[in-house]
């Protein structure tokens, strides 16, 4: 990286941190670096490009550190995941403005929106890999449920540290969270809990996030219906019952594909399919989107 580019990114980090993204101008950063505004545009075409470049550099540093932790043979798998969790806390605490930017910017509009989606996808990807390493391959069917619960807990503690200034110790928080995750995983095994978030659904979600685009409601419904069909084929029930369920799901697909579907028919079919215990979690997810016509 050239010295000028490095100076621009360091200046941008300082201005974004002190004043926020919206209140920072390209002219201020150029003046701070002692260069003309036109010279800055030789490196970054817009403030959005500069913002994204800086965040990507910070992310790269985070994931490089995580990979080095995972490569340390002297650490147990539990110690590795505790340190990974600490890294995520330190990343957001050292870059507080990232959380403020995500909270304040309208992530549904503008060129920065795809970046926020990709950031989330990367965080979920590393969480999934870390949890599988910690818990083992036997948890892969339920891994996305655990990923979302883990990230939800981490996010709430980050908010407490950033916005409420609670006197909490990062190391203690990380150990506490990993303890809770292991307990949840053990409970899933004990109760033989069926996953809410299937690999099929979440893989589609991750593909959209990595591509920097929101999932369309229509695509999401299609993914859930495909998941219903594939799960039905694996059920330990009679072939006659499988045919009944498959016919009902096919009717659902056909009705939901219409521009104006019959709500009574759709809900009747969902109730019929949802009577099968293993299909009920997917049906519940589908119920949230049957009346939504666009993303």
Coordinates of C-alpha atoms in Angstrom, one line a residue:
X1 CA 0.0 0.0 0.0
X2 CA 1.3 3.5 -0.9
X3 CA 2.1 5.9 1.8
X4 CA -0.5 8.4 0.5
X5 CA -3.2 5.7 0.5
X6 CA -2.3 4.6 4.0
X7 CA -2.4 8.2 5.2
X8 CA -5.9 8.6 3.6
X9 CA -7.2 5.5 5.3
X10 CA -5.7 6.6 8.7
X11 CA -7.3 10.0 8.4
X12 CA -10.6 8.5 7.4
X13 CA -10.6 6.2 10.4
X14 CA -10.0 9.2 12.7
X15 CA -12.7 11.3 11.1
X16 CA -15.2 8.5 10.9
X17 CA -14.5 7.6 14.6
X18 CA -14.7 11.2 15.9
X19 CA -17.5 12.6 13.7
X20 CA -19.3 9.7 12.1
X21 CA -19.6 8.8 8.5
X22 CA -22.4 11.3 7.6
X23 CA -20.6 14.3 9.1
X24 CA -17.3 13.5 7.5
X25 CA -16.4 15.0 4.1
X26 CA -13.8 14.0 1.5
X27 CA -12.5 17.6 1.6
X28 CA -11.8 17.3 5.4
X29 CA -9.8 14.1 4.8
X30 CA -7.9 15.5 1.9
X31 CA -7.0 18.6 3.9
X32 CA -5.9 16.5 6.8
X33 CA -3.6 14.5 4.5
X34 CA -2.2 17.7 2.9
X35 CA -3.3 16.7 -0.6
X36 CA -5.8 18.0 -3.1
X37 CA -9.3 16.6 -3.2
X38 CA -8.6 15.5 -6.8
X39 CA -5.5 13.5 -5.6
X40 CA -7.6 11.6 -3.1
X41 CA -10.0 10.6 -5.9
X42 CA -7.1 8.9 -7.6
X43 CA -7.2 6.3 -4.8
X44 CA -10.9 6.3 -3.9
X45 CA -13.7 7.3 -6.2
X46 CA -16.1 8.3 -3.4
X47 CA -16.5 8.6 0.3
X48 CA -18.4 5.3 0.2
X49 CA -15.5 3.5 -1.5
X50 CA -13.1 4.9 1.2
X51 CA -15.5 3.8 3.9
X52 CA -15.7 0.3 2.5
X53 CA -12.0 0.0 1.9
X54 CA -11.2 0.9 5.5
X55 CA -13.7 -1.5 6.9
X56 CA -12.5 -4.3 4.7
X57 CA -8.9 -3.7 5.9
X58 CA -10.2 -3.9 9.5
X59 CA -12.1 -7.1 8.8
X60 CA -9.0 -8.7 7.1
X61 CA -6.9 -7.9 10.1
X62 CA -9.6 -9.5 12.4
X63 CA -9.8 -12.7 10.3
X64 CA -6.0 -13.0 10.0
X65 CA -5.8 -13.0 13.8
X66 CA -8.6 -15.6 14.1
X67 CA -6.8 -17.9 11.6
X68 CA -3.6 -17.5 13.6
X69 CA -5.4 -18.5 16.8
X70 CA -6.9 -21.5 15.1
X71 CA -3.5 -22.6 13.9
X72 CA -2.0 -22.6 17.4
X73 CA -1.6 -26.3 18.3
X74 CA -0.9 -25.5 21.9
X75 CA -4.6 -24.4 22.5
X76 CA -7.5 -26.6 23.1
X77 CA -10.6 -26.2 20.9
X78 CA -12.4 -24.5 23.7
X79 CA -9.6 -22.1 24.3
X80 CA -9.5 -21.3 20.6
X81 CA -13.2 -20.4 20.5
X82 CA -12.9 -18.3 23.6
X83 CA -10.1 -16.3 22.1
X84 CA -12.1 -16.0 18.8
X85 CA -15.0 -14.6 20.8
X86 CA -12.6 -12.1 22.5
X87 CA -11.3 -11.1 19.1
X88 CA -14.8 -10.2 17.9
X89 CA -15.4 -8.1 21.0
X90 CA -12.1 -6.3 20.6
X91 CA -12.8 -5.6 16.9
X92 CA -16.0 -3.7 17.6
X93 CA -14.7 -2.0 20.7
X94 CA -11.6 -0.8 18.9
X95 CA -13.7 0.3 16.0
X96 CA -16.8 1.7 17.8
X97 CA -17.8 3.8 14.9
X98 CA -18.5 0.7 12.8
X99 CA -21.4 -0.1 15.2
X100 CA -22.6 3.5 15.1
X101 CA -22.5 3.5 11.3
X102 CA -24.4 0.3 11.0
X103 CA -27.0 1.6 13.4
X104 CA -27.4 5.0 11.9
X105 CA -27.0 4.5 8.2
X106 CA -30.0 3.3 6.2
X107 CA -28.6 -0.1 5.1
X108 CA -31.5 -0.5 2.6
X109 CA -30.2 2.2 0.3
X110 CA -27.0 3.4 -1.4
X111 CA -23.7 1.7 -2.3
X112 CA -22.9 0.9 1.3
X113 CA -25.9 -1.5 1.7
X114 CA -24.1 -4.5 -0.1
X115 CA -21.1 -4.0 2.2
X116 CA -23.2 -4.4 5.4
X117 CA -24.8 -7.6 4.0
X118 CA -21.3 -9.0 3.2
X119 CA -20.0 -8.0 6.7
X120 CA -22.8 -9.9 8.3
X121 CA -22.2 -12.9 6.1
X122 CA -18.5 -13.0 7.0
X123 CA -19.2 -12.8 10.7
X124 CA -21.8 -15.7 10.5
X125 CA -19.4 -17.8 8.3
X126 CA -16.6 -17.5 10.9
X127 CA -19.0 -18.2 13.8
X128 CA -20.3 -21.3 12.0
X129 CA -16.7 -22.6 11.4
X130 CA -15.7 -21.9 15.0
X131 CA -18.7 -23.6 16.5
X132 CA -18.3 -26.7 14.4
X133 CA -14.7 -26.9 15.4
X134 CA -15.7 -26.5 19.1
X135 CA -18.7 -28.8 19.1
X136 CA -18.1 -31.4 16.4
X137 CA -19.6 -32.4 13.1
X138 CA -22.6 -34.1 14.9
X139 CA -24.0 -30.6 15.5
X140 CA -24.0 -29.6 11.8
X141 CA -27.8 -30.2 11.4
X142 CA -28.5 -27.7 14.2
X143 CA -25.5 -25.4 13.6
X144 CA -27.3 -22.4 12.2
X145 CA -29.6 -22.3 15.2
X146 CA -26.5 -22.2 17.4
X147 CA -24.8 -19.6 15.2
X148 CA -27.7 -17.2 15.5
X149 CA -28.1 -17.7 19.2
X150 CA -24.3 -17.2 19.7
X151 CA -24.2 -14.0 17.6
X152 CA -27.3 -12.7 19.3
X153 CA -25.7 -13.0 22.7
X154 CA -22.4 -11.5 21.5
X155 CA -24.3 -8.6 19.9
X156 CA -26.2 -7.7 23.1
X157 CA -23.0 -7.7 25.2
X158 CA -21.3 -5.5 22.6
X159 CA -24.3 -3.0 22.9
X160 CA -23.9 -3.0 26.7
X161 CA -20.2 -2.2 26.4
X162 CA -20.6 0.4 23.7
X163 CA -23.8 2.2 24.5
X164 CA -24.3 1.6 28.2
X165 CA -20.6 1.6 29.2
X166 CA -21.1 -1.3 31.5
X167 CA -17.9 -2.3 33.5
X168 CA -17.6 -5.8 32.0
X169 CA -14.5 -7.8 31.4
X170 CA -14.1 -9.1 27.8
X171 CA -12.3 -12.3 28.9
X172 CA -15.1 -13.1 31.4
X173 CA -17.8 -12.4 28.9
X174 CA -16.2 -14.7 26.3
X175 CA -15.8 -17.6 28.8
X176 CA -19.4 -17.1 30.0
X177 CA -20.8 -17.1 26.4
X178 CA -18.9 -20.2 25.4
X179 CA -20.2 -21.9 28.6
X180 CA -23.8 -21.1 27.6
X181 CA -23.3 -22.2 24.0
X182 CA -22.0 -25.6 25.2
X183 CA -25.0 -25.9 27.5
X184 CA -27.4 -25.1 24.6
X185 CA -25.7 -27.6 22.4
X186 CA -25.9 -30.3 25.1
X187 CA -29.6 -29.5 25.5
X188 CA -30.2 -29.9 21.8
X189 CA -28.7 -33.4 21.9
X190 CA -30.6 -34.4 25.0
X191 CA -34.0 -33.3 23.6
X192 CA -33.2 -34.3 20.0
X193 CA -34.3 -30.8 19.0
X194 CA -35.3 -30.4 15.3
X195 CA -33.5 -27.4 13.7
X196 CA -35.4 -24.2 13.0
X197 CA -32.9 -23.0 10.5
X198 CA -32.1 -25.6 7.9
X199 CA -28.8 -25.7 5.9
X200 CA -30.7 -25.3 2.7
X201 CA -32.4 -22.1 3.8
X202 CA -29.3 -20.6 5.4
X203 CA -27.0 -21.5 2.5
X204 CA -29.4 -19.6 0.2
X205 CA -29.4 -16.7 2.7
X206 CA -25.6 -16.7 2.9
X207 CA -25.3 -16.6 -0.9
X208 CA -27.4 -13.5 -1.1
X209 CA -25.6 -11.8 1.8
X210 CA -22.2 -12.5 0.2
X211 CA -23.4 -11.2 -3.1
X212 CA -24.5 -8.0 -1.3
X213 CA -28.2 -8.3 -2.0
X214 CA -31.2 -8.8 0.3
X215 CA -33.3 -12.0 -0.1
X216 CA -36.5 -11.4 -1.9
X217 CA -39.6 -12.7 -0.1
X218 CA -40.5 -14.8 -3.1
X219 CA -37.1 -16.5 -3.1
X220 CA -37.3 -17.1 0.6
X221 CA -40.7 -18.8 0.3
X222 CA -39.4 -20.9 -2.6
X223 CA -36.5 -22.0 -0.4
X224 CA -38.7 -23.0 2.5
X225 CA -41.1 -24.9 0.2
X226 CA -38.2 -26.8 -1.3
X227 CA -37.0 -27.6 2.3
X228 CA -40.5 -28.9 3.1
X229 CA -40.4 -31.3 0.2
X230 CA -36.9 -32.6 0.9
X231 CA -37.6 -33.1 4.6
X232 CA -40.9 -34.9 3.8
X233 CA -39.0 -37.5 1.7
X234 CA -36.8 -38.3 4.7
X235 CA -39.6 -38.7 7.3
X236 CA -40.2 -42.2 8.9
X237 CA -43.8 -42.4 7.8
X238 CA -45.9 -44.4 5.3
X239 CA -45.5 -43.8 1.6
X240 CA -49.2 -42.9 1.4
X241 CA -48.7 -40.2 4.0
X242 CA -45.6 -38.9 2.2
X243 CA -47.7 -38.6 -1.0
X244 CA -50.4 -36.7 0.8
X245 CA -47.9 -34.2 2.2
X246 CA -46.0 -33.9 -1.1
X247 CA -49.3 -33.2 -2.9
X248 CA -50.2 -30.5 -0.3
X249 CA -46.8 -28.9 -0.6
X250 CA -47.1 -28.9 -4.4
X251 CA -50.5 -27.2 -4.1
X252 CA -48.9 -24.6 -1.8
X253 CA -46.2 -23.9 -4.4
X254 CA -48.8 -23.5 -7.1
X255 CA -51.0 -21.2 -5.1
X256 CA -48.3 -19.0 -3.8
X257 CA -46.9 -18.6 -7.3
X258 CA -50.1 -16.8 -8.3
X259 CA -50.1 -13.0 -8.2
X260 CA -53.2 -13.1 -5.9
X261 CA -53.4 -16.4 -3.9
X262 CA -56.3 -17.6 -1.8
X263 CA -55.4 -17.0 1.8
X264 CA -57.9 -19.5 3.2
X265 CA -56.5 -22.3 0.9
X266 CA -52.9 -21.5 1.8
X267 CA -53.5 -21.5 5.5
X268 CA -55.5 -24.7 5.3
X269 CA -52.7 -26.4 3.5
X270 CA -50.1 -25.1 6.0
X271 CA -52.2 -26.4 8.8
X272 CA -52.4 -29.8 7.1
X273 CA -48.6 -30.0 6.6
X274 CA -47.8 -28.6 10.0
X275 CA -49.6 -31.4 11.7
X276 CA -46.4 -33.5 11.0
X277 CA -44.2 -32.7 13.9
X278 CA -40.9 -32.6 12.0
X279 CA -42.3 -30.2 9.4
X280 CA -43.9 -27.8 11.9
X281 CA -40.8 -25.5 12.4
X282 CA -40.5 -25.0 8.6
X283 CA -44.3 -24.3 8.4
X284 CA -44.0 -21.7 11.1
X285 CA -41.3 -19.9 9.2
X286 CA -43.4 -20.0 6.0
X287 CA -46.5 -18.7 7.8
X288 CA -44.7 -15.4 8.4
X289 CA -44.3 -14.8 4.6
X290 CA -47.4 -16.1 2.9
X291 CA -49.1 -12.8 3.0
X292 CA -46.1 -10.7 1.9
X293 CA -45.9 -10.0 -1.8
X294 CA -42.5 -8.3 -2.1
X295 CA -39.2 -7.8 -0.2

